mmCIF file of N, CA and C in Angstrom:
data_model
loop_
_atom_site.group_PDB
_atom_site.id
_atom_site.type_symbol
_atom_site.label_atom_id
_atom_site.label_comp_id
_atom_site.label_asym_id
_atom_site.label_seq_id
_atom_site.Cartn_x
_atom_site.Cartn_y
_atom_site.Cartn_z
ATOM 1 N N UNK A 1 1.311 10.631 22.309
ATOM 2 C CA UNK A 1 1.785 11.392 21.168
ATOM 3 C C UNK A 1 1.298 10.805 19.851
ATOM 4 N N UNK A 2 0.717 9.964 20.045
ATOM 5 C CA UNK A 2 0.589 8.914 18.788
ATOM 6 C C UNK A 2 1.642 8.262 17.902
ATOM 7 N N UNK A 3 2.585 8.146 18.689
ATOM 8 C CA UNK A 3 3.975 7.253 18.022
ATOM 9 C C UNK A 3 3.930 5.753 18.001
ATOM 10 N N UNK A 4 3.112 5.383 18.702
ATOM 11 C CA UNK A 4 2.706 4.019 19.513
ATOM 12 C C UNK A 4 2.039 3.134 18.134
ATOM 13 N N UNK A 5 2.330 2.473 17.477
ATOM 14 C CA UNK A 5 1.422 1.281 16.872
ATOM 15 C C UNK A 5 0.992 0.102 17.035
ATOM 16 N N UNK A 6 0.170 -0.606 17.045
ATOM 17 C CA UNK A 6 -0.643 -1.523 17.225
ATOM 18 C C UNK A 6 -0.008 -2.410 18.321
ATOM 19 N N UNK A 7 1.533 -2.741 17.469
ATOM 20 C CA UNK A 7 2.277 -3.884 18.152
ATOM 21 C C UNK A 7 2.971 -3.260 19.293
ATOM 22 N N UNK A 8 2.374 -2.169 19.647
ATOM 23 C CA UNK A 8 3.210 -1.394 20.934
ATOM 24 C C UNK A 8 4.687 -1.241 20.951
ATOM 25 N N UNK A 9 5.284 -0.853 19.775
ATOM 26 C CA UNK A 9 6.567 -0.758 19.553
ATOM 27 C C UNK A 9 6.461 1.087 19.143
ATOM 28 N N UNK A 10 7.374 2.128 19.093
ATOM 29 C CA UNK A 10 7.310 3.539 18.453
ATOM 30 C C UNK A 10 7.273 3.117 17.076
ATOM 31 N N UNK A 11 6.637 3.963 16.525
ATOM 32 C CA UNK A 11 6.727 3.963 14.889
ATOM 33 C C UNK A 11 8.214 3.898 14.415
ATOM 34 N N UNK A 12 9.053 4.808 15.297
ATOM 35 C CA UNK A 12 10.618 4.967 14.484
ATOM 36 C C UNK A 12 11.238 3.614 14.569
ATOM 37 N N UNK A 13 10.499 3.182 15.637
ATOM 38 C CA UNK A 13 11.386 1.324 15.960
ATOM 39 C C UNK A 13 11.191 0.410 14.871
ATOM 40 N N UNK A 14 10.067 0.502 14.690
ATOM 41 C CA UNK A 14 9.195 -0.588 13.175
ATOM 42 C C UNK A 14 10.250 0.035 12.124
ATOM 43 N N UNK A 15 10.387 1.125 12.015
ATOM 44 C CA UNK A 15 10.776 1.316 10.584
ATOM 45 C C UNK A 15 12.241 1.061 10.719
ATOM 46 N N UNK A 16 13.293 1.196 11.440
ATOM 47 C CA UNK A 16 14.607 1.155 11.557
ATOM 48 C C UNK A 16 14.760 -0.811 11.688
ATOM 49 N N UNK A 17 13.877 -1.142 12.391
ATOM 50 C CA UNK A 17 13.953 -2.847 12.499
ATOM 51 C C UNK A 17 13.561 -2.760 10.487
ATOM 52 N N UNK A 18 13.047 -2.304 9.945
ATOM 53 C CA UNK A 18 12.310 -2.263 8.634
ATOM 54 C C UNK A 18 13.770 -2.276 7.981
ATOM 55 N N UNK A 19 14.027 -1.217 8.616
ATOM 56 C CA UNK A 19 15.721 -1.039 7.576
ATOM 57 C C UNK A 19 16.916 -1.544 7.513
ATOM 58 N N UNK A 20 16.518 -2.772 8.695
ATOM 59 C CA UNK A 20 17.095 -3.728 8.645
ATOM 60 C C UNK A 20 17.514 -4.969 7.702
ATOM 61 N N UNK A 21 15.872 -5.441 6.898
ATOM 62 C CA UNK A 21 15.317 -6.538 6.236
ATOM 63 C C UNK A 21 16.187 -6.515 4.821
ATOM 64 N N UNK A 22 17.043 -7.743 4.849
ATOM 65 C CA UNK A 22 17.876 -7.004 3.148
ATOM 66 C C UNK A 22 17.353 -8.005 2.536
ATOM 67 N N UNK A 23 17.543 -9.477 3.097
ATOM 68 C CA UNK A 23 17.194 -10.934 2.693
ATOM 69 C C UNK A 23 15.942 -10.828 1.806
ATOM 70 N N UNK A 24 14.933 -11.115 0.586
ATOM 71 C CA UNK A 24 14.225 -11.170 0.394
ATOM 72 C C UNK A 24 13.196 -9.776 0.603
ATOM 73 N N UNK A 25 13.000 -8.556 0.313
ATOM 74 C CA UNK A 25 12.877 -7.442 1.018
ATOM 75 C C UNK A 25 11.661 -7.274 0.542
ATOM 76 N N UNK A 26 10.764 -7.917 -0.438
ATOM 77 C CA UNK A 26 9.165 -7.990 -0.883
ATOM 78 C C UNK A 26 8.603 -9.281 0.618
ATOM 79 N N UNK A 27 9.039 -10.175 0.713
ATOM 80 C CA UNK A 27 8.511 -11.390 1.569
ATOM 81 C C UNK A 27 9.043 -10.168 3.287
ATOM 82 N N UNK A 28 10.340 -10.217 3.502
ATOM 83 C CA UNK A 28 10.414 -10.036 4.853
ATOM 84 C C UNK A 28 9.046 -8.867 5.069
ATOM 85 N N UNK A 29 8.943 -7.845 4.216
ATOM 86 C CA UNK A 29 8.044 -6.432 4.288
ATOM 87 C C UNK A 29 6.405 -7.140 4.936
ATOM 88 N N UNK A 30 6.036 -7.862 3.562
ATOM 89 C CA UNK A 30 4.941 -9.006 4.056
ATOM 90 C C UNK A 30 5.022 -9.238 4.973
ATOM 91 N N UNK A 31 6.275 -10.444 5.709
ATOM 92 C CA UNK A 31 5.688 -10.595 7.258
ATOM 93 C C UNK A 31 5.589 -9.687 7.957
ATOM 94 N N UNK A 32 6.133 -8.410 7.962
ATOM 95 C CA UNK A 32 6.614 -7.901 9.175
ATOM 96 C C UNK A 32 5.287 -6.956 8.635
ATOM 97 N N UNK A 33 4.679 -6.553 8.214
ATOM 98 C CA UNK A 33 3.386 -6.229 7.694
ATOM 99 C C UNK A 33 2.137 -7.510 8.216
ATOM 100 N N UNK A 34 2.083 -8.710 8.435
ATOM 101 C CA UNK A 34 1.502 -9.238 8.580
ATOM 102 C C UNK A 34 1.261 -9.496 10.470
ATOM 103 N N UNK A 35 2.703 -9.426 10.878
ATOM 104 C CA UNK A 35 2.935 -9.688 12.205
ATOM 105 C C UNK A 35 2.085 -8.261 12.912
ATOM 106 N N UNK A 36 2.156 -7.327 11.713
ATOM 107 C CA UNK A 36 1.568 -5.762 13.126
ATOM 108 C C UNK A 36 0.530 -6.596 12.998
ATOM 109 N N UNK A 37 -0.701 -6.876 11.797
ATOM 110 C CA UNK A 37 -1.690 -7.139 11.770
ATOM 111 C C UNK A 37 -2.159 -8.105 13.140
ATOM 112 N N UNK A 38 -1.572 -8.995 12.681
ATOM 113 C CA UNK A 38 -1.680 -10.222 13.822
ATOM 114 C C UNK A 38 -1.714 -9.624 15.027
ATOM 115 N N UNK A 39 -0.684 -8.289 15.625
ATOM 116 C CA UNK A 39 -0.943 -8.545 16.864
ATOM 117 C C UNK A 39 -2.194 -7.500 16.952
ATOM 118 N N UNK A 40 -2.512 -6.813 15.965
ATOM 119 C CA UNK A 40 -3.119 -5.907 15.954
ATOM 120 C C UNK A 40 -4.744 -6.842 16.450
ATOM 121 N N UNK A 41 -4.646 -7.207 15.824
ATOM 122 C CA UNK A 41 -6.019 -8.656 16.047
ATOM 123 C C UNK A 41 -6.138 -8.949 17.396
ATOM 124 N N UNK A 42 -4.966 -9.463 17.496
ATOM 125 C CA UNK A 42 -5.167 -10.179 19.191
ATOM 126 C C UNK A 42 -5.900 -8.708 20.313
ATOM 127 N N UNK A 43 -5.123 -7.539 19.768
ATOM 128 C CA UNK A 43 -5.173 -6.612 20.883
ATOM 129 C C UNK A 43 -6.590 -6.774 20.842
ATOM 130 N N UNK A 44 -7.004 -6.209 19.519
ATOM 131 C CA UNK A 44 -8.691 -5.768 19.389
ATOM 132 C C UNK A 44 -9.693 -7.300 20.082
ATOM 133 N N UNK A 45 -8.857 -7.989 19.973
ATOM 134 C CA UNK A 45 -9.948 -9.640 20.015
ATOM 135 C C UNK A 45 -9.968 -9.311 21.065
ATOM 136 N N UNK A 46 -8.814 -9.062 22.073
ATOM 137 C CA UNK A 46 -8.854 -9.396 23.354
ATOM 138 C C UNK A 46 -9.606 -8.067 24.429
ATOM 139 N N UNK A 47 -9.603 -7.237 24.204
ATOM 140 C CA UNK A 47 -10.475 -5.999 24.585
ATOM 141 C C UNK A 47 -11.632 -6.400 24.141
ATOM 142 N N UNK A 48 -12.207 -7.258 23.175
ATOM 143 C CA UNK A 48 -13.677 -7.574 22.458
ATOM 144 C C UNK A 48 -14.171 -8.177 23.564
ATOM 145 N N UNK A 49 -13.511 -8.929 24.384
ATOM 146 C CA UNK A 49 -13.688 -10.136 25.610
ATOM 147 C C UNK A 49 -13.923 -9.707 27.034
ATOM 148 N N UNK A 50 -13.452 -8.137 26.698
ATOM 149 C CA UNK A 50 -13.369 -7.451 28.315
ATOM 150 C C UNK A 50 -14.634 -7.478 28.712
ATOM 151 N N UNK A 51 -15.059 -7.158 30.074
ATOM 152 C CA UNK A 51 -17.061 -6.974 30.294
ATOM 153 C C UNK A 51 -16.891 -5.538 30.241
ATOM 154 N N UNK A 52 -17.718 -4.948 30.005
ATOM 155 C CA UNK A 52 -17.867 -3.664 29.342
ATOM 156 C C UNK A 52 -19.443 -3.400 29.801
ATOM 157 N N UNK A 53 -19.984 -2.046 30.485
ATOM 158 C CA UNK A 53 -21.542 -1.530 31.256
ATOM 159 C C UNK A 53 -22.060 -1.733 29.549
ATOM 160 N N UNK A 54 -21.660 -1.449 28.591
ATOM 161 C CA UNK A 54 -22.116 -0.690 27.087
ATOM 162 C C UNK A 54 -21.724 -1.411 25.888
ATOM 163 N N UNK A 55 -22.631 -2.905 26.078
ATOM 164 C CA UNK A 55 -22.226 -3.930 24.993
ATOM 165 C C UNK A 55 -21.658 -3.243 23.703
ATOM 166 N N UNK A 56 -21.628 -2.372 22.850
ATOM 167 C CA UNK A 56 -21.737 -1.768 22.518
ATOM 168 C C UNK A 56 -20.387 -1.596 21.848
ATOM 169 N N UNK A 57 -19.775 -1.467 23.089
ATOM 170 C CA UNK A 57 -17.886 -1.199 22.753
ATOM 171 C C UNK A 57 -17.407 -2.601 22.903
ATOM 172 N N UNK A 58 -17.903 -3.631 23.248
ATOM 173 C CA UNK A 58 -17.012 -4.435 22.818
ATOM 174 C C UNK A 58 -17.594 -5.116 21.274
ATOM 175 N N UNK A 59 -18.785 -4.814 21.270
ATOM 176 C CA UNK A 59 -19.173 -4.807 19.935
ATOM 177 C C UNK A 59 -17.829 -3.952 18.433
ATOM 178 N N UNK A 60 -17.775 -3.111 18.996
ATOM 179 C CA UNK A 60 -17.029 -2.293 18.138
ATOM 180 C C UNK A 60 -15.166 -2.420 18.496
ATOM 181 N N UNK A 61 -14.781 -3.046 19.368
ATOM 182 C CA UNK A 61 -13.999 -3.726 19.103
ATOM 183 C C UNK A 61 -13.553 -4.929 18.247
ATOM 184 N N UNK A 62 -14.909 -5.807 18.381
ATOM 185 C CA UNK A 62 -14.895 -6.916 17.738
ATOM 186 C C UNK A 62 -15.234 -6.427 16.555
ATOM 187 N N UNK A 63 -15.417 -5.124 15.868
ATOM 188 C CA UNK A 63 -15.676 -5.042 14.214
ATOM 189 C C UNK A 63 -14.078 -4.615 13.682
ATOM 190 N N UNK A 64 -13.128 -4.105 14.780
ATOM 191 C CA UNK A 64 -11.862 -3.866 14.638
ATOM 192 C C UNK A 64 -11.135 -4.837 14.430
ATOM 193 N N UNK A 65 -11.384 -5.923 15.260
ATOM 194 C CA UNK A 65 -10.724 -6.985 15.110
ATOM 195 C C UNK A 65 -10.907 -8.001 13.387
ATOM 196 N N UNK A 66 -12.619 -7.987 13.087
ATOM 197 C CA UNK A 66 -12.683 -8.324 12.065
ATOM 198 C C UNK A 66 -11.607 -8.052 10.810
ATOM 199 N N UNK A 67 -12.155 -6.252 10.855
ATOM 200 C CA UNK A 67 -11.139 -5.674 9.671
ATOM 201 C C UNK A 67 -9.737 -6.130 9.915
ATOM 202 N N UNK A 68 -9.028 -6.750 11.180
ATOM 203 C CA UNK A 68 -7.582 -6.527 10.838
ATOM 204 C C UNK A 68 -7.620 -7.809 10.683
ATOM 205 N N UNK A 69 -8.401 -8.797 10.419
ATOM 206 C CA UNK A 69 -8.157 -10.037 9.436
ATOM 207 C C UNK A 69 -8.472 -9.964 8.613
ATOM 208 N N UNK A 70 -9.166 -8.948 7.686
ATOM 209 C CA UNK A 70 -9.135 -8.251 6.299
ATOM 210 C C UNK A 70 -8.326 -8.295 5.585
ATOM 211 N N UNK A 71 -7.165 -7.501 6.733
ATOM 212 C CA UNK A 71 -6.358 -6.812 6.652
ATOM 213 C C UNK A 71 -4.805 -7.793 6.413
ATOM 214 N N UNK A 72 -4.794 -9.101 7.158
ATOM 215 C CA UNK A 72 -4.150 -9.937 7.114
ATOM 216 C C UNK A 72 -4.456 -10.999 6.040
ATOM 217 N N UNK A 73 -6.019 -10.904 5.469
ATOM 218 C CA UNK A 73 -5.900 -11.674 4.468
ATOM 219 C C UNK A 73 -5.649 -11.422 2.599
ATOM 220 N N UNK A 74 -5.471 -9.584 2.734
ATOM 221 C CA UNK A 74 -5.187 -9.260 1.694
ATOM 222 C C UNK A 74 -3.763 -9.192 1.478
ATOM 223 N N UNK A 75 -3.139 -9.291 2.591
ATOM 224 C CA UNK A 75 -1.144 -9.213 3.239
ATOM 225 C C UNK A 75 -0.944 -10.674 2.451
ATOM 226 N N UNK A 76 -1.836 -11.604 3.223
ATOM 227 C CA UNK A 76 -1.423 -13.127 2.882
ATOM 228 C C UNK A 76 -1.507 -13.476 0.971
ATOM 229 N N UNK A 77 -2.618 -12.687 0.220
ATOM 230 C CA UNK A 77 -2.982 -12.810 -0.930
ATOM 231 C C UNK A 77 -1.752 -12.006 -1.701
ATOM 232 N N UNK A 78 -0.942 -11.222 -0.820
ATOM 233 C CA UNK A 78 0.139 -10.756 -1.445
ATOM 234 C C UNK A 78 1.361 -10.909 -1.816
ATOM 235 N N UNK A 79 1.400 -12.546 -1.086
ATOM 236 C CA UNK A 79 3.421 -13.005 -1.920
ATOM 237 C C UNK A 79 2.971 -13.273 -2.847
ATOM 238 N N UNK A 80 2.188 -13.940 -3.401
ATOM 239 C CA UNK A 80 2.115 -14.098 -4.595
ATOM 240 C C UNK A 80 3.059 -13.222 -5.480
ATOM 241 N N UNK A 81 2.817 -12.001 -5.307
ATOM 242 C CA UNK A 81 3.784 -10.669 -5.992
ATOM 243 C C UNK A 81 4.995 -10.824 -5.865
ATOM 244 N N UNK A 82 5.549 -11.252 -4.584
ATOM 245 C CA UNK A 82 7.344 -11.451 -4.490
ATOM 246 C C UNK A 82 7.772 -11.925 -5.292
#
């Protein structure tokens, strides 16, 4: 259905655990923004590793994986803001 995100949780789950966060609610957002990333990484790293007939796709996994440490290092450049 496409409810599914990265960290293999439903989208409605992330956001209700989301509506949880009262403590600090700029920092908790960050991690819990940082943690999809992270696992988001591992998934893509680790499919990058699979053997694959069509170098090709794990090539293009591993450019997925890149971006979501992009992705984690513009998250990390962001307490600063809290």
């Amino acid at each position: 259905k496409g409810d599914i995100i990265e960290v293999g949780e439903r989208f409605a789950q992330c956001v209700a655990r989301l509506g949880k966060m009262s403590d600090h609610p700029c920092t908790a957002l960050l991690e819990f923004a940082l943690d999809i990333e992270l696992s988001a990484y591992d998934l893509y790293r680790t499919q990058a590793n699979l053997q694959f007939e069509d170098a090709s796709v794990a090539e293009a996994f591993l450019s997925i994986a890149q971006a979501e440490k992009a992705h984690m290092k513009m998250i990390t450049n962001a307490f600063d803001q809290c």
